[in-house]
mmCIF file of C-alpha atoms in Angstrom:
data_model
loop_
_atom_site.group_PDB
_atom_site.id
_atom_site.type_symbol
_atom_site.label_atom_id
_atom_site.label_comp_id
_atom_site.label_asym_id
_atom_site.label_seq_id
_atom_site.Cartn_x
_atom_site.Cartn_y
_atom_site.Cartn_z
ATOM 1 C CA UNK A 7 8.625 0.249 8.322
ATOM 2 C CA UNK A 8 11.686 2.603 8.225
ATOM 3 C CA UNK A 9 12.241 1.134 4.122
ATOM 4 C CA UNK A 10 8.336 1.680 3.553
ATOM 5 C CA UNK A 11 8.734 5.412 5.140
ATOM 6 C CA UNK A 12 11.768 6.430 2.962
ATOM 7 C CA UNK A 13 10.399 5.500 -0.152
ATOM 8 C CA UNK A 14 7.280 7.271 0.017
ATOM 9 C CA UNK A 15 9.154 10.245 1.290
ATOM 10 C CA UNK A 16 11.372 9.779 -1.676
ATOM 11 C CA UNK A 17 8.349 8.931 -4.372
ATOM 12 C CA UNK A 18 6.834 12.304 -2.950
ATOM 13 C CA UNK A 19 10.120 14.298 -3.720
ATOM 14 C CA UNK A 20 10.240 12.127 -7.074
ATOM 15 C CA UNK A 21 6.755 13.550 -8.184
ATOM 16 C CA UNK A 22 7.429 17.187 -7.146
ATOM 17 C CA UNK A 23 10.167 17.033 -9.421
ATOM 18 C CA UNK A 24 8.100 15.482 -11.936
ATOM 19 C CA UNK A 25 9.850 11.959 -12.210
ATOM 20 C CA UNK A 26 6.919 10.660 -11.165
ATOM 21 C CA UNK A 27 4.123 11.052 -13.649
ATOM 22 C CA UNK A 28 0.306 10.297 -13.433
ATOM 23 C CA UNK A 29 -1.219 10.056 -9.406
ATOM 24 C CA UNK A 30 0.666 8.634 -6.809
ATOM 25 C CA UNK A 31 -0.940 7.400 -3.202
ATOM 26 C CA UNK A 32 1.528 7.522 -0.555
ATOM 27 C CA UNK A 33 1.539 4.322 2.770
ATOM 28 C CA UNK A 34 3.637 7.131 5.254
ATOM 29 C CA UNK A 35 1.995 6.564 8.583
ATOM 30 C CA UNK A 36 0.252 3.484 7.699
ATOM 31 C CA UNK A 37 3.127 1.350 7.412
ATOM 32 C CA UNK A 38 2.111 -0.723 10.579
ATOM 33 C CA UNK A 39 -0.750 -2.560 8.578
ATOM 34 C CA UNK A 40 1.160 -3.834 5.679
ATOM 35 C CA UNK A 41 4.360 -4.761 8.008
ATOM 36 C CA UNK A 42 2.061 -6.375 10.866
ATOM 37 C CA UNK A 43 0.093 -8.413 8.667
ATOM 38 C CA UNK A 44 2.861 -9.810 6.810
ATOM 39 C CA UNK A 45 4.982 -10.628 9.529
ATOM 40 C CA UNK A 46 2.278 -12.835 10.518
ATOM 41 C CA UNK A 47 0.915 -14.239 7.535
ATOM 42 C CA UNK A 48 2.952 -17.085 5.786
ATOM 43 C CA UNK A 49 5.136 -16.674 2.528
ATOM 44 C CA UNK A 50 2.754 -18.748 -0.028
ATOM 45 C CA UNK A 51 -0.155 -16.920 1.159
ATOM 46 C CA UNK A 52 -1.706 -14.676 -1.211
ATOM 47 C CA UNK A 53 -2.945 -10.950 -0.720
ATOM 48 C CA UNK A 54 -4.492 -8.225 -3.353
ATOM 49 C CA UNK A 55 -5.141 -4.882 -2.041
ATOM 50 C CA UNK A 56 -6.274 -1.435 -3.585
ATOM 51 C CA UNK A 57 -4.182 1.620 -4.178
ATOM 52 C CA UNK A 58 -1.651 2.756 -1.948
ATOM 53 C CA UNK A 59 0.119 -0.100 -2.802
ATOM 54 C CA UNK A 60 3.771 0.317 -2.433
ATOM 55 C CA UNK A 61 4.620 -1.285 0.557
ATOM 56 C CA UNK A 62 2.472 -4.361 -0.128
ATOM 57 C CA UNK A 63 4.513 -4.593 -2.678
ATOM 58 C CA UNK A 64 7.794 -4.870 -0.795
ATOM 59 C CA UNK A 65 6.569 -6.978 1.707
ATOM 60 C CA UNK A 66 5.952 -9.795 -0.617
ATOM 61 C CA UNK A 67 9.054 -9.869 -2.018
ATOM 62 C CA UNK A 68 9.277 -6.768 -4.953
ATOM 63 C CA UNK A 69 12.385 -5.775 -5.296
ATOM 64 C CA UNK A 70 12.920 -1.974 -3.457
ATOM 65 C CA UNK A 71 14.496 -0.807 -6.837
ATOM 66 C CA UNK A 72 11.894 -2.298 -9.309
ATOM 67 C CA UNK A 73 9.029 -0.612 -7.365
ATOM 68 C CA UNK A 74 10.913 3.156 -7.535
ATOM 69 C CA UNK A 75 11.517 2.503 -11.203
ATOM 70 C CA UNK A 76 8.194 1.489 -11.562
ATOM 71 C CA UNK A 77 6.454 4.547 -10.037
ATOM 72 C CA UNK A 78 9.393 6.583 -12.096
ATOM 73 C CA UNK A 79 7.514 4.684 -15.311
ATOM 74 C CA UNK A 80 10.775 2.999 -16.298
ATOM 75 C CA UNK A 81 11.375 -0.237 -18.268
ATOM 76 C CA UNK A 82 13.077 -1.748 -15.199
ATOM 77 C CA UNK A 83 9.989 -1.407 -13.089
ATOM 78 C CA UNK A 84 8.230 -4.650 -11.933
ATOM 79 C CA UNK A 85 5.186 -3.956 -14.011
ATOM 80 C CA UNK A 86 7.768 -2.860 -17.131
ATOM 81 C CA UNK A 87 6.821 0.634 -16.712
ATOM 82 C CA UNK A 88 3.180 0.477 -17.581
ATOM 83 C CA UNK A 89 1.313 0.261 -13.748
ATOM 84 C CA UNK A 90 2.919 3.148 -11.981
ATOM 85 C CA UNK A 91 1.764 3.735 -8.653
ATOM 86 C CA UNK A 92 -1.285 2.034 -8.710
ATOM 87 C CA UNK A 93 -0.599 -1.630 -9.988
ATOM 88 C CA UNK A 94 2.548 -3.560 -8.773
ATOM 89 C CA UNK A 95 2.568 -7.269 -8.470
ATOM 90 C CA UNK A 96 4.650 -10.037 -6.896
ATOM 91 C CA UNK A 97 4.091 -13.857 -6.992
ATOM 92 C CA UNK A 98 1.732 -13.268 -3.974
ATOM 93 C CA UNK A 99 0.373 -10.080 -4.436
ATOM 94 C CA UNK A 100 -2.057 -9.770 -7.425
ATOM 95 C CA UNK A 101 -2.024 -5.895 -7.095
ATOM 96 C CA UNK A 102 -3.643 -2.478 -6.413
ATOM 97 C CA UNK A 103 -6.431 -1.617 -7.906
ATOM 98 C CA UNK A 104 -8.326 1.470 -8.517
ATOM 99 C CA UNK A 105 -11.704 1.016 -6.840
ATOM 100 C CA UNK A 106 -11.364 0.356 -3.473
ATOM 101 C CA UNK A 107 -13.970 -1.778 -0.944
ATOM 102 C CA UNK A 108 -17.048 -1.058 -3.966
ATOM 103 C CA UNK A 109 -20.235 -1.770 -1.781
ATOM 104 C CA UNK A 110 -21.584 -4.495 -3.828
ATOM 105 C CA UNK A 111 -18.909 -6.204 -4.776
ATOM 106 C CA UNK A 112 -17.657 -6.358 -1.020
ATOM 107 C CA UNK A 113 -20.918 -7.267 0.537
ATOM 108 C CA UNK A 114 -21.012 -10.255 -2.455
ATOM 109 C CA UNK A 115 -17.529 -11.365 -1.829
ATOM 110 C CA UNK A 116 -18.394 -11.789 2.007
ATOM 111 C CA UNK A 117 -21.209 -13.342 1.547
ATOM 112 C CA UNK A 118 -20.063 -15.910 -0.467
ATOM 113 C CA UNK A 119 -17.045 -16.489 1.256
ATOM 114 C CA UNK A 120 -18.819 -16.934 4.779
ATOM 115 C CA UNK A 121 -21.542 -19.125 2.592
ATOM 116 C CA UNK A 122 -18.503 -21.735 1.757
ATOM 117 C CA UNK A 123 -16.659 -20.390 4.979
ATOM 118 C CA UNK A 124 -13.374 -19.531 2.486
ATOM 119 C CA UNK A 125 -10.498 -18.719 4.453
ATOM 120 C CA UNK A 126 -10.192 -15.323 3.839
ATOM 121 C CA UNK A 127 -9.045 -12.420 5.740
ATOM 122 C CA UNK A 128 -11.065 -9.064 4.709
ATOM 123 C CA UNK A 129 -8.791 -5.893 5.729
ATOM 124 C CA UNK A 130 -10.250 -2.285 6.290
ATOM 125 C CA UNK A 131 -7.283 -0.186 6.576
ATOM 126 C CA UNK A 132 -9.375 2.560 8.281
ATOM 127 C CA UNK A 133 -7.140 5.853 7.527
ATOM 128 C CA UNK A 134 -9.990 8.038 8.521
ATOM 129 C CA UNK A 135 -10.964 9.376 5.955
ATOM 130 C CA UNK A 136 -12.821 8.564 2.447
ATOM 131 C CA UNK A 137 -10.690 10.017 -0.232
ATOM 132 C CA UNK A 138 -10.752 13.969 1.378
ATOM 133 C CA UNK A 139 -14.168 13.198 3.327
ATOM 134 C CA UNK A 140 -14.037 12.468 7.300
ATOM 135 C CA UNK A 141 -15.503 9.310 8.410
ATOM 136 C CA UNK A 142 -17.754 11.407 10.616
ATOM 137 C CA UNK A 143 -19.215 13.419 8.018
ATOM 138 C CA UNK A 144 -20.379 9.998 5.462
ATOM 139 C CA UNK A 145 -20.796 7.115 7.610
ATOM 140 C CA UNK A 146 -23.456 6.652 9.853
ATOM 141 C CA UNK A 147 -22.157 2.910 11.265
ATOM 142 C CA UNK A 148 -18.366 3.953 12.006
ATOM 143 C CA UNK A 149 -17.596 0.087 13.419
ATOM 144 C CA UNK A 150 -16.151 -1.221 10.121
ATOM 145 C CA UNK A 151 -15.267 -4.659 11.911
ATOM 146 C CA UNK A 152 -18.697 -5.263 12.326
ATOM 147 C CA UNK A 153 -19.944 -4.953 8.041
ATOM 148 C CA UNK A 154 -19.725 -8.127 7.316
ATOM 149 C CA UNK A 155 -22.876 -9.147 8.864
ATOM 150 C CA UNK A 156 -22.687 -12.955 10.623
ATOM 151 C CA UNK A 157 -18.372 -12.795 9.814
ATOM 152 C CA UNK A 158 -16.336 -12.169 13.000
ATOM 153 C CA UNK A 159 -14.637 -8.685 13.025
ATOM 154 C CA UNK A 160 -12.049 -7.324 14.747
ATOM 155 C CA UNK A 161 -10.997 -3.293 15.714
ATOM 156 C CA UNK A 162 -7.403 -3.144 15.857
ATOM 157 C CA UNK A 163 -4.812 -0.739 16.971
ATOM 158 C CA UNK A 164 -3.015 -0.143 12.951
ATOM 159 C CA UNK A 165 -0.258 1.983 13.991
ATOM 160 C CA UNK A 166 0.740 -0.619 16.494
ATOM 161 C CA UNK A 167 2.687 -3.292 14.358
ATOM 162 C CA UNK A 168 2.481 -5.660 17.954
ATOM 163 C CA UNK A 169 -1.013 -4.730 17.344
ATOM 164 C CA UNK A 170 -1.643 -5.935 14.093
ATOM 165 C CA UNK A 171 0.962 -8.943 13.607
ATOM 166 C CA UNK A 172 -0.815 -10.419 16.950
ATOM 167 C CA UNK A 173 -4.054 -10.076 15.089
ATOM 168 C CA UNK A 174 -3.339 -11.119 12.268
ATOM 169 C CA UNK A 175 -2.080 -14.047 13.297
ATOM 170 C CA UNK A 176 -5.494 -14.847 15.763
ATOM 171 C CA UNK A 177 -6.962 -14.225 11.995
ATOM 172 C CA UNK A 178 -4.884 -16.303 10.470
ATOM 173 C CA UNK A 179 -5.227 -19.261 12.705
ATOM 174 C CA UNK A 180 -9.259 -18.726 12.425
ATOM 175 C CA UNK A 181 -9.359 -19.292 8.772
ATOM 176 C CA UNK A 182 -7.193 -22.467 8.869
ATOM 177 C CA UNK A 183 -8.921 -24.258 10.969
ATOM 178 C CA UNK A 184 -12.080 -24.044 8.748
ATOM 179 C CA UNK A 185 -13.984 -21.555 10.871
ATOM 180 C CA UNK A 186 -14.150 -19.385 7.445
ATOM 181 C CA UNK A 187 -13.648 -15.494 7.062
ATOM 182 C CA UNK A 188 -13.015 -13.152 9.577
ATOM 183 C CA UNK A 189 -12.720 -9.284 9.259
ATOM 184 C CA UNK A 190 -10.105 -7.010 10.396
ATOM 185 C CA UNK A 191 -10.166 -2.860 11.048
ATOM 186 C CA UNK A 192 -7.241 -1.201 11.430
ATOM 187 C CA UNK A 193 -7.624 1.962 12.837
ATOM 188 C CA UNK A 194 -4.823 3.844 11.132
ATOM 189 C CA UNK A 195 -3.556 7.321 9.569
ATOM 190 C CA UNK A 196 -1.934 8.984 6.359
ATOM 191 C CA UNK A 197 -0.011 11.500 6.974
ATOM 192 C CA UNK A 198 -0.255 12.945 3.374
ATOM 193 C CA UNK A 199 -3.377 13.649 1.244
ATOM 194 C CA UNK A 200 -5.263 10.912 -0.738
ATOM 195 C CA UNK A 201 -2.828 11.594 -3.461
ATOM 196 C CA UNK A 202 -0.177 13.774 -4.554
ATOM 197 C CA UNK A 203 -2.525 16.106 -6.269
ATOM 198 C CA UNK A 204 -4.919 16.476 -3.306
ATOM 199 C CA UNK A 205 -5.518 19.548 -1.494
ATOM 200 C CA UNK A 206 -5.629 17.973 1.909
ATOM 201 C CA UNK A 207 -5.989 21.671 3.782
ATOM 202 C CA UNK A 208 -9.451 21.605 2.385
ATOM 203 C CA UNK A 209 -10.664 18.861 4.595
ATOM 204 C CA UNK A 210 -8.214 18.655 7.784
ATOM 205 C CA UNK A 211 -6.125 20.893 9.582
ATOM 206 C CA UNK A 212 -1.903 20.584 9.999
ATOM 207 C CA UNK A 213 -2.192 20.405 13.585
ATOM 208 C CA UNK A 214 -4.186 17.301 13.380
ATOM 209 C CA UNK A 215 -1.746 15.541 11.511
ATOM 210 C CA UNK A 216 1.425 16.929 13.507
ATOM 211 C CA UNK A 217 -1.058 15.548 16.424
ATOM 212 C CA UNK A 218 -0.717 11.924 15.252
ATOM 213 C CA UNK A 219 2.643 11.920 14.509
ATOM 214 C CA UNK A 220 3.896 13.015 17.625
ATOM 215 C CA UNK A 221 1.474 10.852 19.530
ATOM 216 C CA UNK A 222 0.746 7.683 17.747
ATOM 217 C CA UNK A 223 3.311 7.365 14.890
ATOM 218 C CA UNK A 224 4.489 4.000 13.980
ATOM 219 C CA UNK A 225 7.568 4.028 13.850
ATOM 220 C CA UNK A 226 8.266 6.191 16.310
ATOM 221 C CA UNK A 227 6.117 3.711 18.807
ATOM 222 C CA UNK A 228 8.253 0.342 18.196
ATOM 223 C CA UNK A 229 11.597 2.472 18.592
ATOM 224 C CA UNK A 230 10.245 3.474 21.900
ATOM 225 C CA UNK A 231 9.212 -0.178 23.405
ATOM 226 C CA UNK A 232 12.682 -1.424 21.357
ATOM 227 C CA UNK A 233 14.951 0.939 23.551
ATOM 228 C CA UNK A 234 12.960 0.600 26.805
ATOM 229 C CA UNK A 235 13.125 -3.310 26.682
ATOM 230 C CA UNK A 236 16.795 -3.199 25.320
ATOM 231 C CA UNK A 237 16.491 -4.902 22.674
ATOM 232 C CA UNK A 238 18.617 -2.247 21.322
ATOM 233 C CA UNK A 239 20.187 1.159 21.597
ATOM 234 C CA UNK A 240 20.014 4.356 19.976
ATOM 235 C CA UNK A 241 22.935 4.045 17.941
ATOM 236 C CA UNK A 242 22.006 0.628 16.250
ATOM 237 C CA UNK A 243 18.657 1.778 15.061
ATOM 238 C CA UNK A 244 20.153 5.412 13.591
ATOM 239 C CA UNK A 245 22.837 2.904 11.403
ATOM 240 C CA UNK A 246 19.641 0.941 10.455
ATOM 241 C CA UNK A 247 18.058 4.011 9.425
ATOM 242 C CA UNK A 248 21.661 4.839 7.857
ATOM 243 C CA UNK A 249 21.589 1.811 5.876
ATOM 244 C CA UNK A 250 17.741 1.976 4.206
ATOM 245 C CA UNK A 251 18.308 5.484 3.207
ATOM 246 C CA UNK A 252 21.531 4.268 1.306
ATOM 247 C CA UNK A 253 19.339 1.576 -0.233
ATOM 248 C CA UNK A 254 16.430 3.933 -1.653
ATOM 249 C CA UNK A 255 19.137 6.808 -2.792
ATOM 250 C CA UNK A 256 20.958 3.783 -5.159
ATOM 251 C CA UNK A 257 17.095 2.330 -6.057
ATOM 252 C CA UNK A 258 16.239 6.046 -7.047
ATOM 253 C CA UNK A 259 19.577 6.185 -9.138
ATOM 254 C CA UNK A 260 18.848 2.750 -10.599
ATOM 255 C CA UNK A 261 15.649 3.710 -11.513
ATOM 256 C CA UNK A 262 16.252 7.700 -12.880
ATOM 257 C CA UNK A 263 19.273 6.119 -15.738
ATOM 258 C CA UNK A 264 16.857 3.155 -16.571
ATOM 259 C CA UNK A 265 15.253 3.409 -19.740
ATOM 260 C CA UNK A 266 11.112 4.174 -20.430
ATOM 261 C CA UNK A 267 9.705 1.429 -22.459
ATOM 262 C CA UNK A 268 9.819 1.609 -26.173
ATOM 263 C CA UNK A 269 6.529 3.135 -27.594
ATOM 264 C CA UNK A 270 6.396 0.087 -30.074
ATOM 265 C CA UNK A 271 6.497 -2.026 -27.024
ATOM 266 C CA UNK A 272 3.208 -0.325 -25.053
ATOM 267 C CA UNK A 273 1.158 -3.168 -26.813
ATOM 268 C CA UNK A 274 2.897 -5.994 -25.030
ATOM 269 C CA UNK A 275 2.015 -8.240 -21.734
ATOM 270 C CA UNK A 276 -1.939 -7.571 -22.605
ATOM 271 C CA UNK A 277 -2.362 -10.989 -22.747
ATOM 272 C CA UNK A 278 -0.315 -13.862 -21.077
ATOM 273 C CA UNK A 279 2.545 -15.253 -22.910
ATOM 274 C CA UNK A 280 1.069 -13.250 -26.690
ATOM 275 C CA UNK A 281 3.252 -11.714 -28.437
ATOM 276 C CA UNK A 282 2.781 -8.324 -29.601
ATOM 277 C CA UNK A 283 -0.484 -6.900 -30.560
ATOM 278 C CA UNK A 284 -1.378 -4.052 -33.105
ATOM 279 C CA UNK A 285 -4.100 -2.064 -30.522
ATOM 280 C CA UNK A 286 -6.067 0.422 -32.198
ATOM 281 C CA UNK A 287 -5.175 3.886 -31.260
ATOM 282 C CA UNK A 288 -2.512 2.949 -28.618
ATOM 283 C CA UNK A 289 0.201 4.939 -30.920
ATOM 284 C CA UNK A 290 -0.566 8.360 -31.408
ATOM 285 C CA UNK A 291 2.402 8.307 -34.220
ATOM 286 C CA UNK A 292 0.733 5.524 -36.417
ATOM 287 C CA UNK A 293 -1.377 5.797 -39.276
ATOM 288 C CA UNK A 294 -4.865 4.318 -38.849
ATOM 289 C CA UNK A 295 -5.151 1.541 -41.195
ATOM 290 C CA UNK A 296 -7.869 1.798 -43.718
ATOM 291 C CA UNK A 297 -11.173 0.789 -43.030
ATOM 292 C CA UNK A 298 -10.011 0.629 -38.748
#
């Protein structure tokens, strides 16, 4: 959670200094969900999520410097420099995606997958809030566990990563045994605005975030129940945090001297294992060819 926390504290301080181009969606204060779930999922398992996908990203295996060169749009990124913030992949994770939980296409998925009871997990990271609109002002049925209809559904605790691994693994252990999909709502919070560019004052006050984050932060909750079960002291965790903000100062240098992909390479990767494509258009430098 600490690795998760420092890099989007370091991709916000990367796009106010215009490193980072384009939008970028920031995980702070939701890093419970993605470090919960995978600590109780298994390796080979396979996960897809929307935006706000950096730290789903780490967790299954990207390497901490290919995702910062990635969201600084280098060639060394683990998309190559073309996804940015918004699509990073691993072996197991197939992504972020731009549209996130479209009504239709959710309530289709579910029904299909209870129809051939799939064993699928459906996750509502439930940050409170709908792009810059309150759940309270847009939803009428608040009890996102409970939307997919005849599925089982869950309300969990999402800045609690006891919380979520716990359920996730109950979850878990109901899809393999054939009982078919199960949903899961984590009641979370961001601590920053739906994206870089977002005026978050507009919709929510500073006080109610500095409420959360003295209350119910993540982080700040497991170092608590560490030190008063000794299972540590102090000192170890402050050289932990020591160490991870060692690790995202050399990924940032990594990623600032790496190279932006070559415009005559922008055409690549479209396809799987094609080789280079002439794409109308997609070099503002080239001629049109006659008759195009």
């Amino acid at each position: 959670m600490q690795t998760i926390r420092n890099l989007e504290l370091k991709a916000k301080q990367l796009f106010d200094q215009n490193v980072i181009r384009g939008v970028c969606h920031l995980y702070a204060g939701q890093e419970a969900c993605a470090v919960g779930i995978n600590a109780a999922i298994k390796a080979t398992d396979r996960l897809i999520t929307g935006y706000r996908c950096h730290a789903f990203t780490l967790m299954r295996g990207g390497p901490l410097r290919a995702i910062v060169a990635e969201l600084a749009g280098r060639k060394t990124g683990i998309s190559k420099g073309r996804g940015g913030s918004m699509h990073m992949f691993t072996k197991t994770f197939y992504g972020g995606y731009g549209v996130v939980g479209s009504q239709g296409q959710v309530a289709e998925t579910m029904n299909m997958a209870a129809l051939w009871k799939l064993p699928i997990i459906f996750v509502c990271e439930n940050n409170k809030y709908a792009k810059g609109t309150s759940m309270e002002r847009c939803t009428v049925n608040r009890n996102f566990y409970k939307r997919g209809d005849i599925i089982p559904g869950l309300r969990v605790d999402g800045m609690d990563i006891l919380c979520v691994r716990e359920a996730t693994r109950f979850a878990s252990d109901h899809c393999r045994t054939g009982k078919g999909p199960i949903v899961m709502e984590l009641q979370t919070y961001r601590y920053y605005g739906h994206h870089q560019l977002d005026n978050e004052s507009m919709y929510r006050s500073v006080d109610e975030v500095d409420e959360v984050r003295r209350t119910r932060d993540p982080i700040s909750q497991l170092e608590g129940y560490i030190i008063r079960n000794n299972l540590a002291i102090t000192e170890e965790l402050r050289q932990i945090d020591d160490e991870i903000k060692k690790d995202v100062e050399e990924a940032t240098r990594f990623a600032i001297r790496s190279p932006e992909p070559l415009v005559e390479e922008l055409c690549n990767h479209i396809y799987c294992n094609h080789p280079m494509q002439d794409v109308r258009g997609i070099n503002s430098w080239a001629k049109l060819k006659s008759g195009s």
